[in-house]
Short mmCIF file of C-alpha atoms and ligand atoms in Angstrom, two decimals:
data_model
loop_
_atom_site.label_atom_id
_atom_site.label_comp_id
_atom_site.label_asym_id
_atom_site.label_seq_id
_atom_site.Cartn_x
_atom_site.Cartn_y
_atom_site.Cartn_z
CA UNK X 1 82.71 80.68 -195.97
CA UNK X 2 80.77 83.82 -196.90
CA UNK X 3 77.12 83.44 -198.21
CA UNK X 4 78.62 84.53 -201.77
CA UNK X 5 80.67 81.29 -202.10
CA UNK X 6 78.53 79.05 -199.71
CA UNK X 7 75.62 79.89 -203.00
CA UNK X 8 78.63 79.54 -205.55
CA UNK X 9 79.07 75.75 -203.91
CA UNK X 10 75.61 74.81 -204.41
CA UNK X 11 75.66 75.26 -208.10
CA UNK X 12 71.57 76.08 -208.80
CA UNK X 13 71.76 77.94 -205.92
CA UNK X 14 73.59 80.79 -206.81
CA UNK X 15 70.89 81.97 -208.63
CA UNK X 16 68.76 82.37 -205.64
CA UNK X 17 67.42 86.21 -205.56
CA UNK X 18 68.70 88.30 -202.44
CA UNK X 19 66.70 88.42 -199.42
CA UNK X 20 64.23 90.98 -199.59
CA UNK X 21 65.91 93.01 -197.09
CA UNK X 22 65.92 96.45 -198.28
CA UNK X 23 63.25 97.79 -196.51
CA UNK X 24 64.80 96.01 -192.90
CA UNK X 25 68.31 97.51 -193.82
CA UNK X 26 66.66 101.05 -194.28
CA UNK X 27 64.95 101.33 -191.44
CA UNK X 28 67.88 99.50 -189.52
CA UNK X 29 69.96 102.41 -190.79
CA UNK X 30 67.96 104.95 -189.15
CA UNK X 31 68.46 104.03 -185.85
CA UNK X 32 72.32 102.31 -185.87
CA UNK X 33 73.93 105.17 -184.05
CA UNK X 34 71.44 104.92 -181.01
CA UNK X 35 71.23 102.31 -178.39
CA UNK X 36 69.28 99.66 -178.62
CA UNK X 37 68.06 100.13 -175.32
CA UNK X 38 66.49 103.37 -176.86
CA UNK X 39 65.60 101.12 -179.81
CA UNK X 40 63.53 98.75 -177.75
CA UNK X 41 60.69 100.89 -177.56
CA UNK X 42 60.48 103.05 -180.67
CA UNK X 43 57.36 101.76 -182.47
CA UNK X 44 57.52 102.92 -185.29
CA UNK X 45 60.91 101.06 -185.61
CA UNK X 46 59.46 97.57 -184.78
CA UNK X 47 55.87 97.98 -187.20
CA UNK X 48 58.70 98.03 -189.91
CA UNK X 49 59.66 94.12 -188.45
CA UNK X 50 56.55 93.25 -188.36
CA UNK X 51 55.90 94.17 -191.67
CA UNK X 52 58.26 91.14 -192.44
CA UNK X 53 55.34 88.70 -190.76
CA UNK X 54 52.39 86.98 -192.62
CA UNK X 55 50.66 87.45 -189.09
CA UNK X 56 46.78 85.70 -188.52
CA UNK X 57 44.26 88.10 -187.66
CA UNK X 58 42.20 85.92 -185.52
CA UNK X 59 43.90 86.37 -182.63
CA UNK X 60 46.99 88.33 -180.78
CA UNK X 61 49.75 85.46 -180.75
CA UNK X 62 51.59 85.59 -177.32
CA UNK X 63 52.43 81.96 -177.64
CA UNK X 64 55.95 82.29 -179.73
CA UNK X 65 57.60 80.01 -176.91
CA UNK X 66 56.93 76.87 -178.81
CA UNK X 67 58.34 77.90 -181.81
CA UNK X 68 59.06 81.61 -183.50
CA UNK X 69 57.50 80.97 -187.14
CA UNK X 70 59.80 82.62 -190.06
CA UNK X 71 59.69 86.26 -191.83
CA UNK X 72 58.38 86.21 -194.96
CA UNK X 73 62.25 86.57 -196.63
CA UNK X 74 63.33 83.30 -194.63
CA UNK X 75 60.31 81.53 -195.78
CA UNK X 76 60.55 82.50 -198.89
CA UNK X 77 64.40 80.76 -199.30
CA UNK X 78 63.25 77.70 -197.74
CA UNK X 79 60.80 77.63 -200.42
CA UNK X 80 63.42 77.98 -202.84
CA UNK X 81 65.90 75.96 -201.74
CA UNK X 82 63.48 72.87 -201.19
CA UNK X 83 63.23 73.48 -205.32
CA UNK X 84 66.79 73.01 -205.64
CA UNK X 85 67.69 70.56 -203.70
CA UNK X 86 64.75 68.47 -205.73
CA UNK X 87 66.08 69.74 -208.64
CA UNK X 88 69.52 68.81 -208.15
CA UNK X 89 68.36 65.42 -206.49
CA UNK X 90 71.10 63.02 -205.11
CA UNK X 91 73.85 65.31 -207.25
CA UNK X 92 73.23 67.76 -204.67
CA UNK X 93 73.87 65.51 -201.93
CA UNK X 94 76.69 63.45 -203.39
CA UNK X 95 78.43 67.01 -203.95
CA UNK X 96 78.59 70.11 -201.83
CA UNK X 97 75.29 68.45 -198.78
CA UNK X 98 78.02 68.38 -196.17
CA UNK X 99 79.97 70.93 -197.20
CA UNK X 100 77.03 73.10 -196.74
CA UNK X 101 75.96 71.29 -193.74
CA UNK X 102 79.74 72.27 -192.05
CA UNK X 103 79.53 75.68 -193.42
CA UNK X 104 76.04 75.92 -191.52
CA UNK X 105 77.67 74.58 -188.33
CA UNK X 106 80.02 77.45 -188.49
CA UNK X 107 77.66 80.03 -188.50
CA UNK X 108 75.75 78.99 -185.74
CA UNK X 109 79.08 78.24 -183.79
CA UNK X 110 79.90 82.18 -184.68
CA UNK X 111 76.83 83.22 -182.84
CA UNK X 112 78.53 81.52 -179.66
CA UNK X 113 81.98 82.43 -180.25
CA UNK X 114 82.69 78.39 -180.32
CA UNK X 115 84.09 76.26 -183.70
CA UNK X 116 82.57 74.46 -186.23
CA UNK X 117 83.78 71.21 -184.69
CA UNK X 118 82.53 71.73 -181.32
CA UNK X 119 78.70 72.09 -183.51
CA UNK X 120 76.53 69.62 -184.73
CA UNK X 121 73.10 70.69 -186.94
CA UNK X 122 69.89 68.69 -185.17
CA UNK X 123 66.75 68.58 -185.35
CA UNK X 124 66.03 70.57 -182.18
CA UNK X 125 66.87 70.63 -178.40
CA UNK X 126 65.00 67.54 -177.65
CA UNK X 127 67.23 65.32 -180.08
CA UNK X 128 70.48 67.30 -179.11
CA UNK X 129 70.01 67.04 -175.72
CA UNK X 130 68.70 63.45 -175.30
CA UNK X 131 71.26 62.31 -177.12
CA UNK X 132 74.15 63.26 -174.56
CA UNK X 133 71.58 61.91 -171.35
CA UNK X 134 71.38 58.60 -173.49
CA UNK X 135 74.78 58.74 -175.18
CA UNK X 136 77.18 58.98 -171.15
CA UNK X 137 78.88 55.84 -170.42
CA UNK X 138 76.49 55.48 -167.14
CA UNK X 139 77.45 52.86 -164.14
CA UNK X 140 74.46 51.85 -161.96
CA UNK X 141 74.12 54.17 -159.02
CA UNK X 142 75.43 57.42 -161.14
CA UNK X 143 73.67 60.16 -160.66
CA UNK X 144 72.13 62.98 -162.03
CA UNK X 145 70.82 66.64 -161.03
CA UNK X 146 67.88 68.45 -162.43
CA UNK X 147 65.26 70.38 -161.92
CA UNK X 148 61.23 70.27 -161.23
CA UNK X 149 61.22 73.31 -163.81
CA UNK X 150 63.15 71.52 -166.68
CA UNK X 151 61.45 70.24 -169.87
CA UNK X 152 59.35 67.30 -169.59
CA UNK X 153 61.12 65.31 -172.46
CA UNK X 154 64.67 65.41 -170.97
CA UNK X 155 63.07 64.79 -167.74
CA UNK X 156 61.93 61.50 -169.40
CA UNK X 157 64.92 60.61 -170.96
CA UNK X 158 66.72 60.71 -166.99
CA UNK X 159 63.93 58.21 -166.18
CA UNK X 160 64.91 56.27 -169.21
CA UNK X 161 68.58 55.93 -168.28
CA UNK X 162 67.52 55.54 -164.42
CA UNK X 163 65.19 52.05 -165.81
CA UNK X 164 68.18 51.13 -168.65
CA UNK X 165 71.57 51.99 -166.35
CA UNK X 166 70.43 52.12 -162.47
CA UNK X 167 71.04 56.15 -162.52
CA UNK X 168 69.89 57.97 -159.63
CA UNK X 169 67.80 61.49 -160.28
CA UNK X 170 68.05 64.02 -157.82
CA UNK X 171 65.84 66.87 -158.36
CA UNK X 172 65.90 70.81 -157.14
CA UNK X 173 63.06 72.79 -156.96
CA UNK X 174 63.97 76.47 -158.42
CA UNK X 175 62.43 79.50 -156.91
CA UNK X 176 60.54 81.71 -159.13
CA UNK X 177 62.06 84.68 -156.76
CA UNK X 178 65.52 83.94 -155.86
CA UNK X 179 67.15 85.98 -153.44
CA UNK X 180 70.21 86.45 -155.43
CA UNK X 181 72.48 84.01 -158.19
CA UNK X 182 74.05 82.03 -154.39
CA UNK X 183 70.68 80.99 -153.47
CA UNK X 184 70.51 79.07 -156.74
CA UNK X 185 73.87 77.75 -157.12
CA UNK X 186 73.74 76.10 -153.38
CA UNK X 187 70.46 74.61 -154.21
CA UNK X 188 72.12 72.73 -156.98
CA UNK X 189 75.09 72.06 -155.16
CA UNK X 190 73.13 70.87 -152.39
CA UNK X 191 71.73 67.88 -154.83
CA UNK X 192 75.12 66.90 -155.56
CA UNK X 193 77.07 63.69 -154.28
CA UNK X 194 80.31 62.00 -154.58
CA UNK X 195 78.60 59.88 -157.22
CA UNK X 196 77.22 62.49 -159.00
CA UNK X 197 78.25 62.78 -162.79
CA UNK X 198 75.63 65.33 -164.80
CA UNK X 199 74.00 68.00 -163.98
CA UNK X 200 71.00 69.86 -166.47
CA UNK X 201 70.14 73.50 -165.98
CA UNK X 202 68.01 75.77 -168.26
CA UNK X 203 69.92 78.87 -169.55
CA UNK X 204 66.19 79.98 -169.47
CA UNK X 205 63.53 78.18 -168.11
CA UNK X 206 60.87 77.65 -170.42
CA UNK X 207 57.82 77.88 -168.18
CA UNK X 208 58.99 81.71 -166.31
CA UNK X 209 61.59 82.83 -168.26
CA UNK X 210 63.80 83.33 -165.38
CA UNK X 211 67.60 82.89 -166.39
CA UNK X 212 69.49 80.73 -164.62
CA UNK X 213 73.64 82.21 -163.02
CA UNK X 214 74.64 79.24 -165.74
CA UNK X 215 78.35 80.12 -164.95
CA UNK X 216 78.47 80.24 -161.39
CA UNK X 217 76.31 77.02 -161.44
CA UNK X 218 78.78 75.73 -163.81
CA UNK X 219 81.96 76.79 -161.60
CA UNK X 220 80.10 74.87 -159.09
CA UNK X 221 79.80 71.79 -160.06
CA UNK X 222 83.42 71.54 -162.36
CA UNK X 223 84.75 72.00 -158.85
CA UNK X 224 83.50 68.89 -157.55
CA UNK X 225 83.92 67.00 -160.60
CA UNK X 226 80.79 67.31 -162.32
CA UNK X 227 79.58 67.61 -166.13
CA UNK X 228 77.39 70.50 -166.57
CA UNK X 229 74.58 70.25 -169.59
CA UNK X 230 72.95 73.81 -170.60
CA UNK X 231 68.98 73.36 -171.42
CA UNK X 232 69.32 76.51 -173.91
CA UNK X 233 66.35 75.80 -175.83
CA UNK X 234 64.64 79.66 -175.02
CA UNK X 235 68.42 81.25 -174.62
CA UNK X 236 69.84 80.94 -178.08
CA UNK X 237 69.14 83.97 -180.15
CA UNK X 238 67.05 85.34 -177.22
CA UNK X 239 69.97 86.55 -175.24
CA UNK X 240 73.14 87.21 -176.12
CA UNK X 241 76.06 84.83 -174.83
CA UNK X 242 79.48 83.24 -175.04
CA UNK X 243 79.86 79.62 -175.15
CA UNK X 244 83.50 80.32 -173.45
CA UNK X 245 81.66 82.66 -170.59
CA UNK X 246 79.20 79.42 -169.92
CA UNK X 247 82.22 77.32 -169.58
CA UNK X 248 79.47 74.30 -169.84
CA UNK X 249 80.59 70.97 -171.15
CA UNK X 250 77.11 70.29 -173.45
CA UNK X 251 74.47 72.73 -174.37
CA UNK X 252 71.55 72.01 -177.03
CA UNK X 253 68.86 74.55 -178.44
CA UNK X 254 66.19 74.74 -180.82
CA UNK X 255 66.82 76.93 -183.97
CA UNK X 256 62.90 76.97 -184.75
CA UNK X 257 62.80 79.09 -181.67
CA UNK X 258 64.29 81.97 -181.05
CA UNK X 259 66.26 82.55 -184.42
CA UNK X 260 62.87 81.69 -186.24
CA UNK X 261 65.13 79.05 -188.41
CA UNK X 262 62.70 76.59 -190.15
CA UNK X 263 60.94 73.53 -187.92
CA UNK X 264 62.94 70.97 -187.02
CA UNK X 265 66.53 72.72 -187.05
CA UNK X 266 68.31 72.72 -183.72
CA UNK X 267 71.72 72.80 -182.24
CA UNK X 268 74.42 70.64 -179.89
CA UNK X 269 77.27 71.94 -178.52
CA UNK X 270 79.76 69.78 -177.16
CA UNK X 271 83.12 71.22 -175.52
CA UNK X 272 86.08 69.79 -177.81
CA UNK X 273 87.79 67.33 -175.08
CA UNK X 274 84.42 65.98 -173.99
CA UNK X 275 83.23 64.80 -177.67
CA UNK X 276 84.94 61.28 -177.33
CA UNK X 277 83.08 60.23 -174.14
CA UNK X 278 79.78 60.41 -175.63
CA UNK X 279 78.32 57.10 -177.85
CA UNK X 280 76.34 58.40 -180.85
CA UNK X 281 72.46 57.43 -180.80
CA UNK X 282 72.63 56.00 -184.50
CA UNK X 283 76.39 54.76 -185.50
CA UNK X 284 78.47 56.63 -187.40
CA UNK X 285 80.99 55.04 -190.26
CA UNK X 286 84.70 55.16 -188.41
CA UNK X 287 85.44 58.57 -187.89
CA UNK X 288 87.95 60.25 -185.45
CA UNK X 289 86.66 59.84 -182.09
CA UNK X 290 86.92 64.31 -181.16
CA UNK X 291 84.81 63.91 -184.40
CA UNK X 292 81.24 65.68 -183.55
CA UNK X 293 79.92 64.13 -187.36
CA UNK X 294 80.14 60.69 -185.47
CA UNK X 295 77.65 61.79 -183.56
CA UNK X 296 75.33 63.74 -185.68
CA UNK X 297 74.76 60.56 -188.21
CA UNK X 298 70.77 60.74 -188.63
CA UNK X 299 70.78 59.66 -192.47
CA UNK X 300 68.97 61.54 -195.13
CA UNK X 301 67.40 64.32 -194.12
CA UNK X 302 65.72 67.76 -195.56
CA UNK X 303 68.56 69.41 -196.25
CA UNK X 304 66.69 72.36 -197.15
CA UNK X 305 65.72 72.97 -193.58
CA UNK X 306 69.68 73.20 -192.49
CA UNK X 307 70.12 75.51 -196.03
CA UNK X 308 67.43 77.81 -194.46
CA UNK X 309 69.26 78.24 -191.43
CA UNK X 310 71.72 81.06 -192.90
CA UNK X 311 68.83 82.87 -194.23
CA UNK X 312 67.44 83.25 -190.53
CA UNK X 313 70.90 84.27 -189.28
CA UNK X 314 70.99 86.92 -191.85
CA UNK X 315 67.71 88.38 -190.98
CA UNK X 316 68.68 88.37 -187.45
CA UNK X 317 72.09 89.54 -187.96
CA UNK X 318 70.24 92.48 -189.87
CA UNK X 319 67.93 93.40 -186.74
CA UNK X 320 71.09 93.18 -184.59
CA UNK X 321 70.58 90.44 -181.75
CA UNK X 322 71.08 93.32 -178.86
CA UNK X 323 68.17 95.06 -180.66
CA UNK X 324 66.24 92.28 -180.75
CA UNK X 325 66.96 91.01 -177.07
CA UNK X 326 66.80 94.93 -176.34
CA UNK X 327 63.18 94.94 -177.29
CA UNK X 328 61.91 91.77 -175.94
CA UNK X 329 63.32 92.36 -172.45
CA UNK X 330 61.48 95.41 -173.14
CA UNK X 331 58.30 94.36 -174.23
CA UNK X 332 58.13 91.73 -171.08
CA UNK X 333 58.83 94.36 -168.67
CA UNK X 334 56.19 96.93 -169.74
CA UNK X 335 53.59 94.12 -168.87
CA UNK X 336 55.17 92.59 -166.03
CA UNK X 337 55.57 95.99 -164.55
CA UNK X 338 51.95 96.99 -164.67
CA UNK X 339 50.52 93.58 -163.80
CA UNK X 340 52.62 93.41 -161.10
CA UNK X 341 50.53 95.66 -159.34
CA UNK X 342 47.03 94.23 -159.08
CA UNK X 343 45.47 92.66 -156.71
CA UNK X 344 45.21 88.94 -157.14
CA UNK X 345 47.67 88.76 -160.04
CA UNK X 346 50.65 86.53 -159.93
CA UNK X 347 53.24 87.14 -161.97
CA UNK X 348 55.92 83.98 -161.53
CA UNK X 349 58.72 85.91 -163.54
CA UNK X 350 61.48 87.58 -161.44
CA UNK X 351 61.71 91.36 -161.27
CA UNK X 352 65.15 91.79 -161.42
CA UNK X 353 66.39 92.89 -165.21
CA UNK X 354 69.07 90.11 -165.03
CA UNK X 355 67.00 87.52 -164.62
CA UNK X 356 64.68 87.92 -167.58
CA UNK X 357 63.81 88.79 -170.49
CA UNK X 358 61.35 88.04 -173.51
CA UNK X 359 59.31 85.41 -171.31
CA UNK X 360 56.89 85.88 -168.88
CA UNK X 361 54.01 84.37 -166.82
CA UNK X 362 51.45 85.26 -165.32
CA UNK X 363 48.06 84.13 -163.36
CA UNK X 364 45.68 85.25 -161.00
CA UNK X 365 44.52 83.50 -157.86
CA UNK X 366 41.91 81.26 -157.86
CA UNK X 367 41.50 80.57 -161.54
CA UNK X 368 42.63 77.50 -163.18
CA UNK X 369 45.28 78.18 -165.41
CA UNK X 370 43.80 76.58 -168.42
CA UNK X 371 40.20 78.56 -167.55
CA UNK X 372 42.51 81.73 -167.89
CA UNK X 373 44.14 80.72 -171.00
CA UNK X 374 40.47 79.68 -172.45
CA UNK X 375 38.98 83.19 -171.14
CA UNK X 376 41.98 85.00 -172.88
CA UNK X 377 41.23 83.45 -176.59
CA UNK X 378 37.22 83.08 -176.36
CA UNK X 379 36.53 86.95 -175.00
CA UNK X 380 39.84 88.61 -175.86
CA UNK X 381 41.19 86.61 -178.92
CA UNK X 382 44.65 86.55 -177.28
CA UNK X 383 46.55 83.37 -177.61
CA UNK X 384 48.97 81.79 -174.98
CA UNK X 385 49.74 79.05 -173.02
CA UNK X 386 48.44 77.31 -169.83
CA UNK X 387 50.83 76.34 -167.32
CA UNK X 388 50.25 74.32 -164.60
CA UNK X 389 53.56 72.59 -162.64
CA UNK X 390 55.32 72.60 -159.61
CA UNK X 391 55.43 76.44 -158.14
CA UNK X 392 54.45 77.78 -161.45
CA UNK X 393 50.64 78.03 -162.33
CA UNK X 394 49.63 80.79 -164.74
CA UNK X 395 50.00 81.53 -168.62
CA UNK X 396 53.27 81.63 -170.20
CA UNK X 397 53.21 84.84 -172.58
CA UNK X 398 56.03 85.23 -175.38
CA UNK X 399 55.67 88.16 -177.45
CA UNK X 400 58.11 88.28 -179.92
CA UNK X 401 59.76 90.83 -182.47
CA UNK X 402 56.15 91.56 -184.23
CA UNK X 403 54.51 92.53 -181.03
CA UNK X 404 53.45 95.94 -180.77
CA UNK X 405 52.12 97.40 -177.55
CA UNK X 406 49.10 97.99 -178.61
CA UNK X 407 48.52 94.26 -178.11
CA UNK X 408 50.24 94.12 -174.68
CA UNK X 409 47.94 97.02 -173.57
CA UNK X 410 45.15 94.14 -174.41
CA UNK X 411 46.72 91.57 -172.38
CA UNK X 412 47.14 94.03 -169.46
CA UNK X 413 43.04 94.66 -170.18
CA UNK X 414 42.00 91.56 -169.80
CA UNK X 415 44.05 89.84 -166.95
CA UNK X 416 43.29 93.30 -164.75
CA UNK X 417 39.76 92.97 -165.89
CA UNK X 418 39.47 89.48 -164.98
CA UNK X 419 41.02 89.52 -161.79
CA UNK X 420 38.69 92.14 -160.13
C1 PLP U 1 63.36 74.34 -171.93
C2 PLP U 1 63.02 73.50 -173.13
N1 PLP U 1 63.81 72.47 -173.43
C3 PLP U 1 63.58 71.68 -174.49
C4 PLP U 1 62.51 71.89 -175.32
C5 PLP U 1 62.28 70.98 -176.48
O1 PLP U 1 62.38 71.68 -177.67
P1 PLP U 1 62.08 70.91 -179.05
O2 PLP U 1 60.68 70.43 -178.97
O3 PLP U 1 62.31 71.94 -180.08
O4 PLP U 1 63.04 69.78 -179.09
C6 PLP U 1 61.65 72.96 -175.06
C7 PLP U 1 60.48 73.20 -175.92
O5 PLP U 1 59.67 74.07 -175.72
C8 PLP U 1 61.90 73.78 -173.94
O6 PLP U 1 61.12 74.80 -173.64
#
């Protein structure tokens, strides 16, 4: 369904304005026939973006990795639709709320080269992903491979099921420098057992930003008989990939992230023959069981929130997602790069282009990573992130399509000036 008819279908909605995207479309225009690699650093190009940003002056905000907050166009439709919906009231969701809710699905599932039923609309990674560690039909003495790197929430829900069903967690460690993708695929496959069932690996680990050889991991473990979930919450929107090239059985994101969707809007994808082996969190009336609705039933819900998801694929359809990943990989590197080459500075991101892109982190020996991250904001007014687990103590920095490099030249200021 096209936007035209998706706004036909929701009746007040079709007398929602445009997006304000005139200005982006120009200046898009102007550089369409070159690369985007050449986009990626033409300035003058990306103060136009950030022109669509109600940005804080108070400080420079490296810390997008929690969440990328919404251009002013995006915002501005979430606004609007929250009126409708009101206005409509239950009409709205007795009529066209899961009709629009599919048609959402869809376009997210385009971005992945997936279908519609393979997608369910949640409320971010945490729910999508939890839901498949809580929802497999576990035996006592199953077990399950992670990582030390991997997000502390799904890490939680493994000890959950380990307490509930007698699963057994066997965790990796993942070098911040691997040799090459084999290095990383036999340390997973070293965790592996004949009772193993799932395995979880980031697309992009949150804390580095290294990206993970998903596919050869996943190759891996099919071969000896194991499910493979994808941790995508930094990947989606960030970098562009296939569903079918992952060849992964689950995969979850956050929406609020990378595609700068509204809060709380996320993503599971579940592989069509794998949907009827999960058990939904909350019950679902009888539906087919290769029905993903039955397990996406949450009750009511701002719909508004899913409504405003289109909006942010439109704006980030205008960009261009290789300009966009173009230009972060970009932005990451001219730091890295420089940093990389003082004394005392760590940076825990790999070098290699493959292995990275927007994310990076950095820290400098012998200073606490949260005295770093304090330092940063009190005498530089730049914002980020401490990190401090296994292997990986620094400050996670996440620029994101605003940043200019004016404000990277800062960062590079202050972490060379602090480290001498
Ligand atoms: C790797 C990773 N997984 C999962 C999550 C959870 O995302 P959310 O809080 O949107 O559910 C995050 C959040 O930062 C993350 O970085």
């Amino acid at each position: 369904m096209d936007k035209r008819s998706f706004l036909k279908n929701v009746g007040l909605m079709s007398l929602a304005a445009p997006l304000n995207f005139a200005q982006l479309e120009k200046a898009v225009a102007a550089v369409n026939h070159l690369d985007p690699a050449d986009v990626a650093s033409d300035e003058a190009f990306w103060l136009k973006v950030r022109g669509d940003y109600d940005l804080k002056p108070d400080y420079i905000n490296l810390e997008n990795g929690y969440y990328c907050f919404m251009p002013r166009q995006t915002m501005d439709h979430l606004v609007e639709h929250m009126r409708n919906v009101n206005y409509e009231g239950s009409y709205y969701m007795r009529t066209v709320q899961w009709e629009n809710k599919n048609a959402v699905a869809g376009k997210v599932a385009e971005i992945v080269g997936c279908t519609a039923e393979e997608v369910a609309i949640t409320r971010n990674t945490t729910e999508s992903l939890d839901l498949i560690i809580g929802g497999m039909n576990w035996n006592a003495g199953d077990e399950a491979v992670m990582a030390e790197q991997d997000y502390g929430a799904m890490l939680n829900h493994f000890k959950f099921v380990e307490r509930r069903f007698g699963v057994v967690n066997r965790m990796v460690s993942v070098p911040n420098h691997p040799k090459n993708d084999e290095e990383i695929v036999d340390l997973y496959a070293s965790a592996i057992t004949d009772k193993t069932r799932l395995l979880m690996v980031c697309h992009m680990i949150n804390i580095t930003g290294q990206i993970l050889p998903v596919r050869k991991i996943v190759d891996m473990a099919h071969a000896k008989g194991v499910e493979v979930m994808v941790d995508g919450a930094h990947a989606f929107s960030h970098i562009d990939f296939q569903m079918k090239d992952l060849d992964c059985d689950y995969y979850g994101t956050s929406l609020h992230k990378w595609l700068s969707a509204p809060l709380g809007s996320g993503m599971l994808y579940v592989k069509k023959e794998k949907i009827d082996s999960v058990w939904p969190l909350f019950a679902e009336r009888d539906l087919d069981a290769n029905d993903m609705r039955r397990l996406n039933h949450i009750g009511t819900h701002p719909v508004h929130t899913d409504l405003a998801i289109l909006d942010a694929i439109e704006y980030q359809n205008t960009i261009g997602l290789d300009r966009k990943e173009a230009r972060l990989r970009y932005l990451q590197h001219y730091w890295t790069s420089k940093l990389r080459k003082v004394p005392r500075v760590v940076v825990n991101t790999p070098e290699d282009m493959s292995r990275h892109c927007g994310i990076g982190n950095v820290g400098i020996e012998g200073i606490e990573p949260s005295d770093l991250a304090d330092k940063l904001l009190k005498d530089y007014g730049i914002f980020t992130v401490a990190i401090n687990r296994p292997g990986v103590r620094g400050l996670r920095i996440t620029p994101n399509v605003y940043t200019t490099i004016k404000e990277l030249d800062a960062l590079i200021h202050a972490i060379t000036e602090l480290s001498t």
